[in-house]
Amino acid sequence: MSWGFLRDLLSGVNKYSTGIGRIWIAIVFIFRLLVYVVAAENVWKYEHDEFECNTKQPGCENVCFDHFFPVSQIRLWALQLIIVSTPSLLVVFHVAYRENREKRHNQKLYRSAGQIDGGLLCTYLISLILKTGFEIVFLVLFYKLYNGFKVPRLVKCDMSPCPNAVDCYISKPTEKMIFLYFLVATSGVCIVLNVSELSYLIFKYSVKCYTKTFSKKQQ
Amino acid sequence: MDWGALQTILGGVNKHSTSIGKIWLTVLFIFRIMILVVAAERVWGDEQQDFVCNTLQPGCKNVCYDHFFPISHIRLWALQLIFVSTPALLVAMHVAYRRHEKKRQFRKGDQKCEYKDIEEIRAQRFHIEGSLWWTYTGSIFFRLVFEAVFMYAFYFMYDGFRMPRLMKCSAWPCPNTVDCFVSRPTEKTVFTIFMIAVSSICIMLNVAELCYLLVKFFLKRSRKVGNPKHHPNHETKEETKQNEMNELISDSCQNTVTGFSS
C-alpha cells in the first residue's frame, strides 16, 4: 500500500473528467506527487536527528522539536495530497452505481454511464467544491501552524526541561522553504484549475438548460 | 510512485516523436534518470551527516550547511528532470485529444473516417504536421528554456561546477571563521560534471531537433508551392523498424529502472 494506489485511483478518474480535470490530474501526479516522492521526502528525512539545540540538558531537544513541529510539514503535505484526491472517488462511485443500475434493469438508462449529465454533474460539481475547500483548508492550516511558510534557521525554546531560553537550529531551512513555496504554488494552481472547471461546467450547463427551455417555449 | 511512472507517461510520447526526439528520450532515461537513481542519490545520501565543521558550537554545522547548500544538488537535478520532461506531456495530451476526436468521428459513422475499427485508431501513429507540429515545436522550445534556466541556476548558486573540499564559514552562531569539510567532494564533482555534460548533450539534441523541424517545415512549404499534388504520408519500412527498436529500448529501460528504483 503506497502512493501507487493513489496513482491508480486518479488514473481511473481520468476517464470521467473534463479537459481541465485531466490537466489537474497531470499537475497533481507530476508536480505534487512525483516531486514529493523523489525530492521533498528526502529533505525532511533526518529532520529530528539534525535538529540541534545549544544545550546538554537531556530531553530538551525532544521537547523543543515537538513544540515547534506538532505535525511535520512533510506529513501535512502527504495528508493534503491524499485528502485532496479523495473527492474524485465520489465520481467513480457514482459512475459505478449507474453502471450497476443499468445491469440490474437490463436496459440502457443513460446515454453513457460516464458522461457528465444529470446526477453525475451534481456529483462532479460537489467533488470540485470539496477539492477546492480541502486545498484552502490545508493551506490555511500550514500558515497558522508554522506562522507562515518561512522556515527560520534559529528558534528560541524555553520549554521545561530546558534550563532557560535555548537556541535551537533547524536543519536545511532554506531547502525546506523552497519546497514549501513550491507546494503553495502548485496548490494555488490546482485551486485556480478547480475554480475554472467549476465555472466552465456551470456556464456550459446553464446555457444548455436555457436553450432547451427557450426551444421548448418556441414549440 | 516514482520515476517509473514518469517513464510510463513519456514512453507513450516516444511513438510520435522524431528520430532525434527518440534519441533525446533514451539519453534522458539512461544517462540522467537512471544515473540519478542508482548512483548520484547514494553519493549525496549522507551529505549533511558527514558535513563536518571544526567547532563544537552547537548549531554552527546546521547553519553553515544551510548557507552553502540552499538546495541540494540532487534535489535540483530531480526538479530539472521533472520540468524538462513535462513539455512532452503537451504532445501526449494533443495526441490523446486527436485520438478522442477520431474515435468520436468513427462512432458517429462518419464516412470521411478511414479507419476500420477502434483498435486501429488506438494504435495509429500521428505524423507531426498541422497543429501537432506547433505543439511539438513549442514543447521542444520549453524543454530548452527549462534546461538552460536550471543550468544557469546551478552555476549561479554553486559558483561553478566544482565541489570544494573545504569551506570557510562565519555565519552566526559560529564563534568566528570556522573550517567546514564537505563529504566526498571529488566524487560529487565527477557526477556534477557528468550531469552537466549530459544536460548539454540534451540541449544540443533539442536544438538539432528544432532546426530539423523548421527546415522540414519550410521545405514542405516550398514543395507545396511548387507542386500542388499531395504525397501520401505513410511509414516507410525503415521508420517502422526504427520505431520498434526504440520501443524495445524504452521497454527494457523501463524494466531496469523500475527494478533499480526503490
PDB file of C-alpha atoms in Angstrom, chain B:
ATOM      1  CA  MET B   1       5.016   6.057  -7.487  1.00  0.00           C
ATOM      2  CA  ASP B   2       8.468   7.091  -8.604  1.00  0.00           C
ATOM      3  CA  TRP B   3      10.465   7.701 -11.748  1.00  0.00           C
ATOM      4  CA  GLY B   4       8.861   4.617 -13.307  1.00  0.00           C
ATOM      5  CA  ALA B   5       5.539   6.447 -13.507  1.00  0.00           C
ATOM      6  CA  LEU B   6       7.158   9.335 -15.378  1.00  0.00           C
ATOM      7  CA  GLN B   7       8.749   6.825 -17.700  1.00  0.00           C
ATOM      8  CA  THR B   8       5.371   5.212 -18.459  1.00  0.00           C
ATOM      9  CA  ILE B   9       3.925   8.602 -19.326  1.00  0.00           C
ATOM     10  CA  LEU B  10       6.867   9.588 -21.517  1.00  0.00           C
ATOM     11  CA  GLY B  11       7.083   6.180 -23.166  1.00  0.00           C
ATOM     12  CA  GLY B  12       3.763   6.914 -24.825  1.00  0.00           C
ATOM     13  CA  VAL B  13       5.173  10.060 -26.422  1.00  0.00           C
ATOM     14  CA  ASN B  14       8.016   8.049 -27.951  1.00  0.00           C
ATOM     15  CA  LYS B  15       5.848   6.767 -30.792  1.00  0.00           C
ATOM     16  CA  HIS B  16       5.025  10.221 -32.052  1.00  0.00           C
ATOM     17  CA  SER B  17       8.494  11.757 -31.774  1.00  0.00           C
ATOM     18  CA  THR B  18      11.062  12.356 -34.479  1.00  0.00           C
ATOM     19  CA  SER B  19      14.236  10.211 -34.506  1.00  0.00           C
ATOM     20  CA  ILE B  20      16.169  12.905 -32.668  1.00  0.00           C
ATOM     21  CA  GLY B  21      13.343  13.081 -30.134  1.00  0.00           C
ATOM     22  CA  LYS B  22      13.655   9.350 -29.545  1.00  0.00           C
ATOM     23  CA  ILE B  23      17.401   9.666 -29.016  1.00  0.00           C
ATOM     24  CA  TRP B  24      16.743  12.505 -26.550  1.00  0.00           C
ATOM     25  CA  LEU B  25      14.278  10.345 -24.647  1.00  0.00           C
ATOM     26  CA  THR B  26      16.776   7.465 -24.466  1.00  0.00           C
ATOM     27  CA  VAL B  27      19.553   9.774 -23.242  1.00  0.00           C
ATOM     28  CA  LEU B  28      17.142  11.195 -20.639  1.00  0.00           C
ATOM     29  CA  PHE B  29      16.172   7.776 -19.314  1.00  0.00           C
ATOM     30  CA  ILE B  30      19.555   6.094 -19.310  1.00  0.00           C
ATOM     31  CA  PHE B  31      22.081   8.831 -18.679  1.00  0.00           C
ATOM     32  CA  ARG B  32      20.078  11.099 -16.423  1.00  0.00           C
ATOM     33  CA  ILE B  33      17.219   9.427 -14.578  1.00  0.00           C
ATOM     34  CA  MET B  34      18.940   6.066 -14.187  1.00  0.00           C
ATOM     35  CA  ILE B  35      22.274   7.612 -13.124  1.00  0.00           C
ATOM     36  CA  LEU B  36      20.418   9.840 -10.673  1.00  0.00           C
ATOM     37  CA  VAL B  37      18.579   6.931  -9.101  1.00  0.00           C
ATOM     38  CA  VAL B  38      21.296   4.268  -8.955  1.00  0.00           C
ATOM     39  CA  ALA B  39      24.387   6.363  -8.334  1.00  0.00           C
ATOM     40  CA  ALA B  40      24.010  10.046  -7.616  1.00  0.00           C
ATOM     41  CA  GLU B  41      21.451   9.596  -4.830  1.00  0.00           C
ATOM     42  CA  ARG B  42      23.878   7.317  -2.935  1.00  0.00           C
ATOM     43  CA  VAL B  43      26.738   9.786  -3.264  1.00  0.00           C
ATOM     44  CA  TRP B  44      24.654  12.628  -1.814  1.00  0.00           C
ATOM     45  CA  GLY B  45      22.814  10.379   0.631  1.00  0.00           C
ATOM     46  CA  ASP B  46      24.872  11.230   3.693  1.00  0.00           C
ATOM     47  CA  GLU B  47      25.618  14.809   2.812  1.00  0.00           C
ATOM     48  CA  GLN B  48      24.587  16.587   5.993  1.00  0.00           C
ATOM     49  CA  GLN B  49      25.613  13.854   8.419  1.00  0.00           C
ATOM     50  CA  ASP B  50      29.137  13.796   7.029  1.00  0.00           C
ATOM     51  CA  PHE B  51      29.426  17.566   6.650  1.00  0.00           C
ATOM     52  CA  VAL B  52      31.867  18.337   9.456  1.00  0.00           C
ATOM     53  CA  CYS B  53      32.840  21.720  10.896  1.00  0.00           C
ATOM     54  CA  ASN B  54      35.872  22.379  13.059  1.00  0.00           C
ATOM     55  CA  THR B  55      33.896  23.583  16.061  1.00  0.00           C
ATOM     56  CA  LEU B  56      31.934  22.210  18.988  1.00  0.00           C
ATOM     57  CA  GLN B  57      29.465  25.111  18.880  1.00  0.00           C
ATOM     58  CA  PRO B  58      26.000  23.565  18.541  1.00  0.00           C
ATOM     59  CA  GLY B  59      24.082  24.816  15.549  1.00  0.00           C
ATOM     60  CA  CYS B  60      27.133  26.041  13.655  1.00  0.00           C
ATOM     61  CA  LYS B  61      27.182  22.990  11.363  1.00  0.00           C
ATOM     62  CA  ASN B  62      23.475  23.321  10.550  1.00  0.00           C
ATOM     63  CA  VAL B  63      23.758  26.991   9.759  1.00  0.00           C
ATOM     64  CA  CYS B  64      26.896  26.598   7.638  1.00  0.00           C
ATOM     65  CA  TYR B  65      25.406  23.694   5.692  1.00  0.00           C
ATOM     66  CA  ASP B  66      22.289  25.706   5.015  1.00  0.00           C
ATOM     67  CA  HIS B  67      24.402  28.683   3.941  1.00  0.00           C
ATOM     68  CA  PHE B  68      26.485  26.741   1.412  1.00  0.00           C
ATOM     69  CA  PHE B  69      23.739  24.414   0.125  1.00  0.00           C
ATOM     70  CA  PRO B  70      20.431  26.336  -0.085  1.00  0.00           C
ATOM     71  CA  ILE B  71      19.118  23.468  -2.169  1.00  0.00           C
ATOM     72  CA  SER B  72      20.913  20.172  -2.573  1.00  0.00           C
ATOM     73  CA  HIS B  73      22.373  19.228  -5.997  1.00  0.00           C
ATOM     74  CA  ILE B  74      20.356  16.070  -6.076  1.00  0.00           C
ATOM     75  CA  ARG B  75      17.035  17.859  -5.488  1.00  0.00           C
ATOM     76  CA  LEU B  76      17.864  20.432  -8.132  1.00  0.00           C
ATOM     77  CA  TRP B  77      18.533  17.660 -10.655  1.00  0.00           C
ATOM     78  CA  ALA B  78      15.311  15.875  -9.729  1.00  0.00           C
ATOM     79  CA  LEU B  79      13.347  19.091 -10.253  1.00  0.00           C
ATOM     80  CA  GLN B  80      15.213  19.751 -13.520  1.00  0.00           C
ATOM     81  CA  LEU B  81      14.349  16.295 -14.823  1.00  0.00           C
ATOM     82  CA  ILE B  82      10.689  16.706 -13.892  1.00  0.00           C
ATOM     83  CA  PHE B  83      10.396  20.133 -15.501  1.00  0.00           C
ATOM     84  CA  VAL B  84      12.293  19.110 -18.626  1.00  0.00           C
ATOM     85  CA  SER B  85      10.097  16.028 -19.125  1.00  0.00           C
ATOM     86  CA  THR B  86       6.814  17.873 -18.691  1.00  0.00           C
ATOM     87  CA  PRO B  87       6.582  19.624 -22.102  1.00  0.00           C
ATOM     88  CA  ALA B  88       6.431  16.179 -23.705  1.00  0.00           C
ATOM     89  CA  LEU B  89       3.105  15.823 -21.886  1.00  0.00           C
ATOM     90  CA  LEU B  90       1.682  18.594 -24.039  1.00  0.00           C
ATOM     91  CA  VAL B  91       2.344  16.419 -27.070  1.00  0.00           C
ATOM     92  CA  ALA B  92       0.813  13.392 -25.324  1.00  0.00           C
ATOM     93  CA  MET B  93      -2.307  15.428 -24.470  1.00  0.00           C
ATOM     94  CA  HIS B  94      -2.612  16.720 -28.036  1.00  0.00           C
ATOM     95  CA  VAL B  95      -2.308  13.205 -29.451  1.00  0.00           C
ATOM     96  CA  ALA B  96      -4.895  11.937 -26.950  1.00  0.00           C
ATOM     97  CA  TYR B  97      -7.231  14.763 -27.968  1.00  0.00           C
ATOM     98  CA  ARG B  98      -6.814  13.905 -31.674  1.00  0.00           C
ATOM     99  CA  ARG B  99      -7.447  10.213 -30.956  1.00  0.00           C
ATOM    100  CA  HIS B 100     -10.565  11.162 -28.998  1.00  0.00           C
ATOM    101  CA  GLU B 101     -11.852  13.236 -31.940  1.00  0.00           C
ATOM    102  CA  LYS B 102     -11.169  10.408 -34.402  1.00  0.00           C
ATOM    103  CA  LYS B 103     -12.961   7.932 -32.113  1.00  0.00           C
ATOM    104  CA  ARG B 104     -15.943  10.298 -31.944  1.00  0.00           C
ATOM    105  CA  GLN B 105     -15.995  10.561 -35.751  1.00  0.00           C
ATOM    106  CA  PHE B 106     -15.772   6.765 -36.041  1.00  0.00           C
ATOM    107  CA  ARG B 107     -18.618   6.232 -33.584  1.00  0.00           C
ATOM    108  CA  LYS B 108     -20.820   8.756 -35.401  1.00  0.00           C
ATOM    109  CA  GLY B 109     -20.295   6.665 -38.503  1.00  0.00           C
ATOM    110  CA  ASP B 110     -18.649   9.480 -40.395  1.00  0.00           C
ATOM    111  CA  GLN B 111     -17.937   8.399 -43.964  1.00  0.00           C
ATOM    112  CA  LYS B 112     -14.800  10.547 -44.061  1.00  0.00           C
ATOM    113  CA  CYS B 113     -13.279   8.347 -41.351  1.00  0.00           C
ATOM    114  CA  GLU B 114     -10.829   5.956 -42.946  1.00  0.00           C
ATOM    115  CA  TYR B 115     -10.383   3.529 -40.014  1.00  0.00           C
ATOM    116  CA  LYS B 116     -11.860   0.076 -39.878  1.00  0.00           C
ATOM    117  CA  ASP B 117     -12.062  -0.254 -36.087  1.00  0.00           C
ATOM    118  CA  ILE B 118     -11.294   1.473 -32.810  1.00  0.00           C
ATOM    119  CA  GLU B 119      -8.136  -0.575 -32.258  1.00  0.00           C
ATOM    120  CA  GLU B 120      -6.651   0.907 -35.396  1.00  0.00           C
ATOM    121  CA  ILE B 121      -7.242   4.422 -34.068  1.00  0.00           C
ATOM    122  CA  ARG B 122      -5.637   3.481 -30.748  1.00  0.00           C
ATOM    123  CA  ALA B 123      -2.546   2.050 -32.444  1.00  0.00           C
ATOM    124  CA  GLN B 124      -2.178   4.776 -35.031  1.00  0.00           C
ATOM    125  CA  ARG B 125       0.930   6.897 -35.069  1.00  0.00           C
ATOM    126  CA  PHE B 126       0.286  10.545 -35.800  1.00  0.00           C
ATOM    127  CA  HIS B 127       2.668  12.414 -38.040  1.00  0.00           C
ATOM    128  CA  ILE B 128       3.987  15.729 -36.837  1.00  0.00           C
ATOM    129  CA  GLU B 129       2.032  18.118 -39.006  1.00  0.00           C
ATOM    130  CA  GLY B 130      -0.563  20.816 -38.654  1.00  0.00           C
ATOM    131  CA  SER B 131      -1.396  21.843 -35.101  1.00  0.00           C
ATOM    132  CA  LEU B 132       0.599  18.919 -33.683  1.00  0.00           C
ATOM    133  CA  TRP B 133       3.704  20.456 -35.284  1.00  0.00           C
ATOM    134  CA  TRP B 134       3.146  23.650 -33.300  1.00  0.00           C
ATOM    135  CA  THR B 135       2.587  21.735 -30.061  1.00  0.00           C
ATOM    136  CA  TYR B 136       5.680  19.618 -30.662  1.00  0.00           C
ATOM    137  CA  THR B 137       7.884  22.586 -31.564  1.00  0.00           C
ATOM    138  CA  GLY B 138       6.553  24.510 -28.573  1.00  0.00           C
ATOM    139  CA  SER B 139       7.375  21.596 -26.291  1.00  0.00           C
ATOM    140  CA  ILE B 140      10.974  21.447 -27.591  1.00  0.00           C
ATOM    141  CA  PHE B 141      11.294  25.199 -27.049  1.00  0.00           C
ATOM    142  CA  PHE B 142      10.092  24.924 -23.440  1.00  0.00           C
ATOM    143  CA  ARG B 143      12.441  21.995 -22.844  1.00  0.00           C
ATOM    144  CA  LEU B 144      15.344  24.151 -23.992  1.00  0.00           C
ATOM    145  CA  VAL B 145      14.279  27.031 -21.797  1.00  0.00           C
ATOM    146  CA  PHE B 146      13.954  24.822 -18.694  1.00  0.00           C
ATOM    147  CA  GLU B 147      17.311  23.140 -19.296  1.00  0.00           C
ATOM    148  CA  ALA B 148      19.037  26.491 -19.728  1.00  0.00           C
ATOM    149  CA  VAL B 149      17.341  28.013 -16.667  1.00  0.00           C
ATOM    150  CA  PHE B 150      18.303  25.115 -14.412  1.00  0.00           C
ATOM    151  CA  MET B 151      21.890  25.014 -15.650  1.00  0.00           C
ATOM    152  CA  TYR B 152      22.218  28.723 -15.030  1.00  0.00           C
ATOM    153  CA  ALA B 153      20.615  28.430 -11.587  1.00  0.00           C
ATOM    154  CA  PHE B 154      23.060  25.640 -10.757  1.00  0.00           C
ATOM    155  CA  TYR B 155      26.065  27.661 -11.903  1.00  0.00           C
ATOM    156  CA  PHE B 156      24.838  30.763 -10.078  1.00  0.00           C
ATOM    157  CA  MET B 157      24.084  29.009  -6.796  1.00  0.00           C
ATOM    158  CA  TYR B 158      27.272  26.986  -6.537  1.00  0.00           C
ATOM    159  CA  ASP B 159      29.741  29.371  -8.194  1.00  0.00           C
ATOM    160  CA  GLY B 160      30.689  26.898 -10.875  1.00  0.00           C
ATOM    161  CA  PHE B 161      30.544  23.107 -11.042  1.00  0.00           C
ATOM    162  CA  ARG B 162      33.376  22.191  -8.694  1.00  0.00           C
ATOM    163  CA  MET B 163      32.740  20.936  -5.183  1.00  0.00           C
ATOM    164  CA  PRO B 164      35.459  22.277  -2.867  1.00  0.00           C
ATOM    165  CA  ARG B 165      36.857  20.145  -0.018  1.00  0.00           C
ATOM    166  CA  LEU B 166      36.942  22.981   2.443  1.00  0.00           C
ATOM    167  CA  MET B 167      34.570  25.880   3.006  1.00  0.00           C
ATOM    168  CA  LYS B 168      35.120  28.724   5.435  1.00  0.00           C
ATOM    169  CA  CYS B 169      32.035  29.729   7.357  1.00  0.00           C
ATOM    170  CA  SER B 170      31.435  32.677   9.657  1.00  0.00           C
ATOM    171  CA  ALA B 171      27.639  32.674   9.948  1.00  0.00           C
ATOM    172  CA  TRP B 172      26.223  33.114  13.457  1.00  0.00           C
ATOM    173  CA  PRO B 173      26.367  31.174  15.883  1.00  0.00           C
ATOM    174  CA  CYS B 174      29.799  30.048  14.697  1.00  0.00           C
ATOM    175  CA  PRO B 175      32.230  31.848  17.050  1.00  0.00           C
ATOM    176  CA  ASN B 176      34.468  33.123  14.234  1.00  0.00           C
ATOM    177  CA  THR B 177      35.597  31.825  10.846  1.00  0.00           C
ATOM    178  CA  VAL B 178      35.293  28.074  11.010  1.00  0.00           C
ATOM    179  CA  ASP B 179      36.584  25.383   8.602  1.00  0.00           C
ATOM    180  CA  CYS B 180      33.870  23.094   7.258  1.00  0.00           C
ATOM    181  CA  PHE B 181      34.616  19.963   5.254  1.00  0.00           C
ATOM    182  CA  VAL B 182      32.315  18.566   2.590  1.00  0.00           C
ATOM    183  CA  SER B 183      31.940  14.797   2.309  1.00  0.00           C
ATOM    184  CA  ARG B 184      33.109  13.091  -0.946  1.00  0.00           C
ATOM    185  CA  PRO B 185      33.929  16.290  -2.847  1.00  0.00           C
ATOM    186  CA  THR B 186      35.742  14.607  -5.753  1.00  0.00           C
ATOM    187  CA  GLU B 187      33.006  12.054  -6.365  1.00  0.00           C
ATOM    188  CA  LYS B 188      30.406  14.823  -6.247  1.00  0.00           C
ATOM    189  CA  THR B 189      32.433  16.920  -8.702  1.00  0.00           C
ATOM    190  CA  VAL B 190      32.670  13.968 -11.092  1.00  0.00           C
ATOM    191  CA  PHE B 191      28.927  13.385 -11.014  1.00  0.00           C
ATOM    192  CA  THR B 192      28.187  17.088 -11.309  1.00  0.00           C
ATOM    193  CA  ILE B 193      30.342  17.391 -14.407  1.00  0.00           C
ATOM    194  CA  PHE B 194      28.755  14.232 -15.824  1.00  0.00           C
ATOM    195  CA  MET B 195      25.215  15.551 -15.311  1.00  0.00           C
ATOM    196  CA  ILE B 196      26.139  18.935 -16.770  1.00  0.00           C
ATOM    197  CA  ALA B 197      27.711  17.242 -19.810  1.00  0.00           C
ATOM    198  CA  VAL B 198      24.603  15.134 -20.403  1.00  0.00           C
ATOM    199  CA  SER B 199      22.413  18.244 -19.974  1.00  0.00           C
ATOM    200  CA  SER B 200      24.481  19.960 -22.657  1.00  0.00           C
ATOM    201  CA  ILE B 201      24.092  16.959 -24.969  1.00  0.00           C
ATOM    202  CA  CYS B 202      20.328  17.107 -24.410  1.00  0.00           C
ATOM    203  CA  ILE B 203      20.326  20.825 -25.188  1.00  0.00           C
ATOM    204  CA  MET B 204      22.210  20.156 -28.432  1.00  0.00           C
ATOM    205  CA  LEU B 205      19.796  17.372 -29.357  1.00  0.00           C
ATOM    206  CA  ASN B 206      16.850  19.687 -28.735  1.00  0.00           C
ATOM    207  CA  VAL B 207      18.417  22.449 -30.839  1.00  0.00           C
ATOM    208  CA  ALA B 208      19.112  19.950 -33.641  1.00  0.00           C
ATOM    209  CA  GLU B 209      15.538  18.663 -33.469  1.00  0.00           C
ATOM    210  CA  LEU B 210      14.160  22.204 -33.578  1.00  0.00           C
ATOM    211  CA  CYS B 211      16.301  23.041 -36.626  1.00  0.00           C
ATOM    212  CA  TYR B 212      15.287  19.778 -38.299  1.00  0.00           C
ATOM    213  CA  LEU B 213      11.585  20.511 -37.782  1.00  0.00           C
ATOM    214  CA  LEU B 214      11.921  24.075 -39.055  1.00  0.00           C
ATOM    215  CA  VAL B 215      13.897  23.026 -42.127  1.00  0.00           C
ATOM    216  CA  LYS B 216      11.396  20.262 -42.868  1.00  0.00           C
ATOM    217  CA  PHE B 217       8.507  22.689 -42.475  1.00  0.00           C
ATOM    218  CA  PHE B 218       9.976  25.255 -44.857  1.00  0.00           C
ATOM    219  CA  LEU B 219      10.985  22.611 -47.407  1.00  0.00           C
ATOM    220  CA  LYS B 220       7.489  21.162 -47.362  1.00  0.00           C
ATOM    221  CA  ARG B 221       6.005  24.595 -47.817  1.00  0.00           C
ATOM    222  CA  SER B 222       8.217  25.384 -50.790  1.00  0.00           C
ATOM    223  CA  ARG B 223       7.418  21.941 -52.272  1.00  0.00           C
ATOM    224  CA  LYS B 224       3.701  22.578 -51.880  1.00  0.00           C
ATOM    225  CA  VAL B 225       4.009  25.908 -53.622  1.00  0.00           C
ATOM    226  CA  GLY B 226       5.994  24.267 -56.447  1.00  0.00           C
ATOM    227  CA  ASN B 227       3.972  21.036 -56.707  1.00  0.00           C
ATOM    228  CA  PRO B 228       0.266  21.206 -55.696  1.00  0.00           C
ATOM    229  CA  LYS B 229      -0.162  17.372 -55.694  1.00  0.00           C
ATOM    230  CA  HIS B 230      -0.193  15.742 -52.201  1.00  0.00           C
ATOM    231  CA  HIS B 231       2.120  12.860 -51.449  1.00  0.00           C
ATOM    232  CA  PRO B 232       0.529  10.174 -49.247  1.00  0.00           C
ATOM    233  CA  ASN B 233       2.038  10.047 -45.747  1.00  0.00           C
ATOM    234  CA  HIS B 234       2.803   6.614 -44.559  1.00  0.00           C
ATOM    235  CA  GLU B 235       5.516   4.990 -42.536  1.00  0.00           C
ATOM    236  CA  THR B 236       8.341   3.529 -44.560  1.00  0.00           C
ATOM    237  CA  LYS B 237       9.749   0.130 -43.651  1.00  0.00           C
ATOM    238  CA  GLU B 238      12.844   1.738 -42.109  1.00  0.00           C
ATOM    239  CA  GLU B 239      10.729   4.040 -39.933  1.00  0.00           C
ATOM    240  CA  THR B 240       8.678   1.080 -38.653  1.00  0.00           C
ATOM    241  CA  LYS B 241      11.881  -0.839 -37.819  1.00  0.00           C
ATOM    242  CA  GLN B 242      13.338   2.178 -36.033  1.00  0.00           C
ATOM    243  CA  ASN B 243      10.102   2.656 -34.106  1.00  0.00           C
ATOM    244  CA  GLU B 244      10.128  -0.968 -32.977  1.00  0.00           C
ATOM    245  CA  MET B 245      13.785  -0.771 -31.929  1.00  0.00           C
ATOM    246  CA  ASN B 246      13.197   2.356 -29.907  1.00  0.00           C
ATOM    247  CA  GLU B 247      10.162   0.850 -28.238  1.00  0.00           C
ATOM    248  CA  LEU B 248      12.255  -2.203 -27.316  1.00  0.00           C
ATOM    249  CA  ILE B 249      14.958   0.041 -25.815  1.00  0.00           C
ATOM    250  CA  SER B 250      12.467   2.116 -23.854  1.00  0.00           C
ATOM    251  CA  ASP B 251      10.664  -1.032 -22.617  1.00  0.00           C
ATOM    252  CA  SER B 252      13.901  -2.624 -21.414  1.00  0.00           C
ATOM    253  CA  CYS B 253      14.915   0.679 -19.806  1.00  0.00           C
ATOM    254  CA  GLN B 254      11.571   0.821 -18.061  1.00  0.00           C
ATOM    255  CA  ASN B 255      12.129  -2.650 -16.616  1.00  0.00           C
ATOM    256  CA  THR B 256      15.669  -1.820 -15.495  1.00  0.00           C
ATOM    257  CA  VAL B 257      14.787   1.500 -13.887  1.00  0.00           C
ATOM    258  CA  THR B 258      11.671   0.161 -12.126  1.00  0.00           C
ATOM    259  CA  GLY B 259      13.846  -2.689 -10.899  1.00  0.00           C
ATOM    260  CA  PHE B 260      16.534  -0.353  -9.554  1.00  0.00           C
ATOM    261  CA  SER B 261      14.444   2.447  -8.129  1.00  0.00           C
ATOM    262  CA  SER B 262      13.277   1.977  -4.566  1.00  0.00           C
TER     263      SER B 262
END
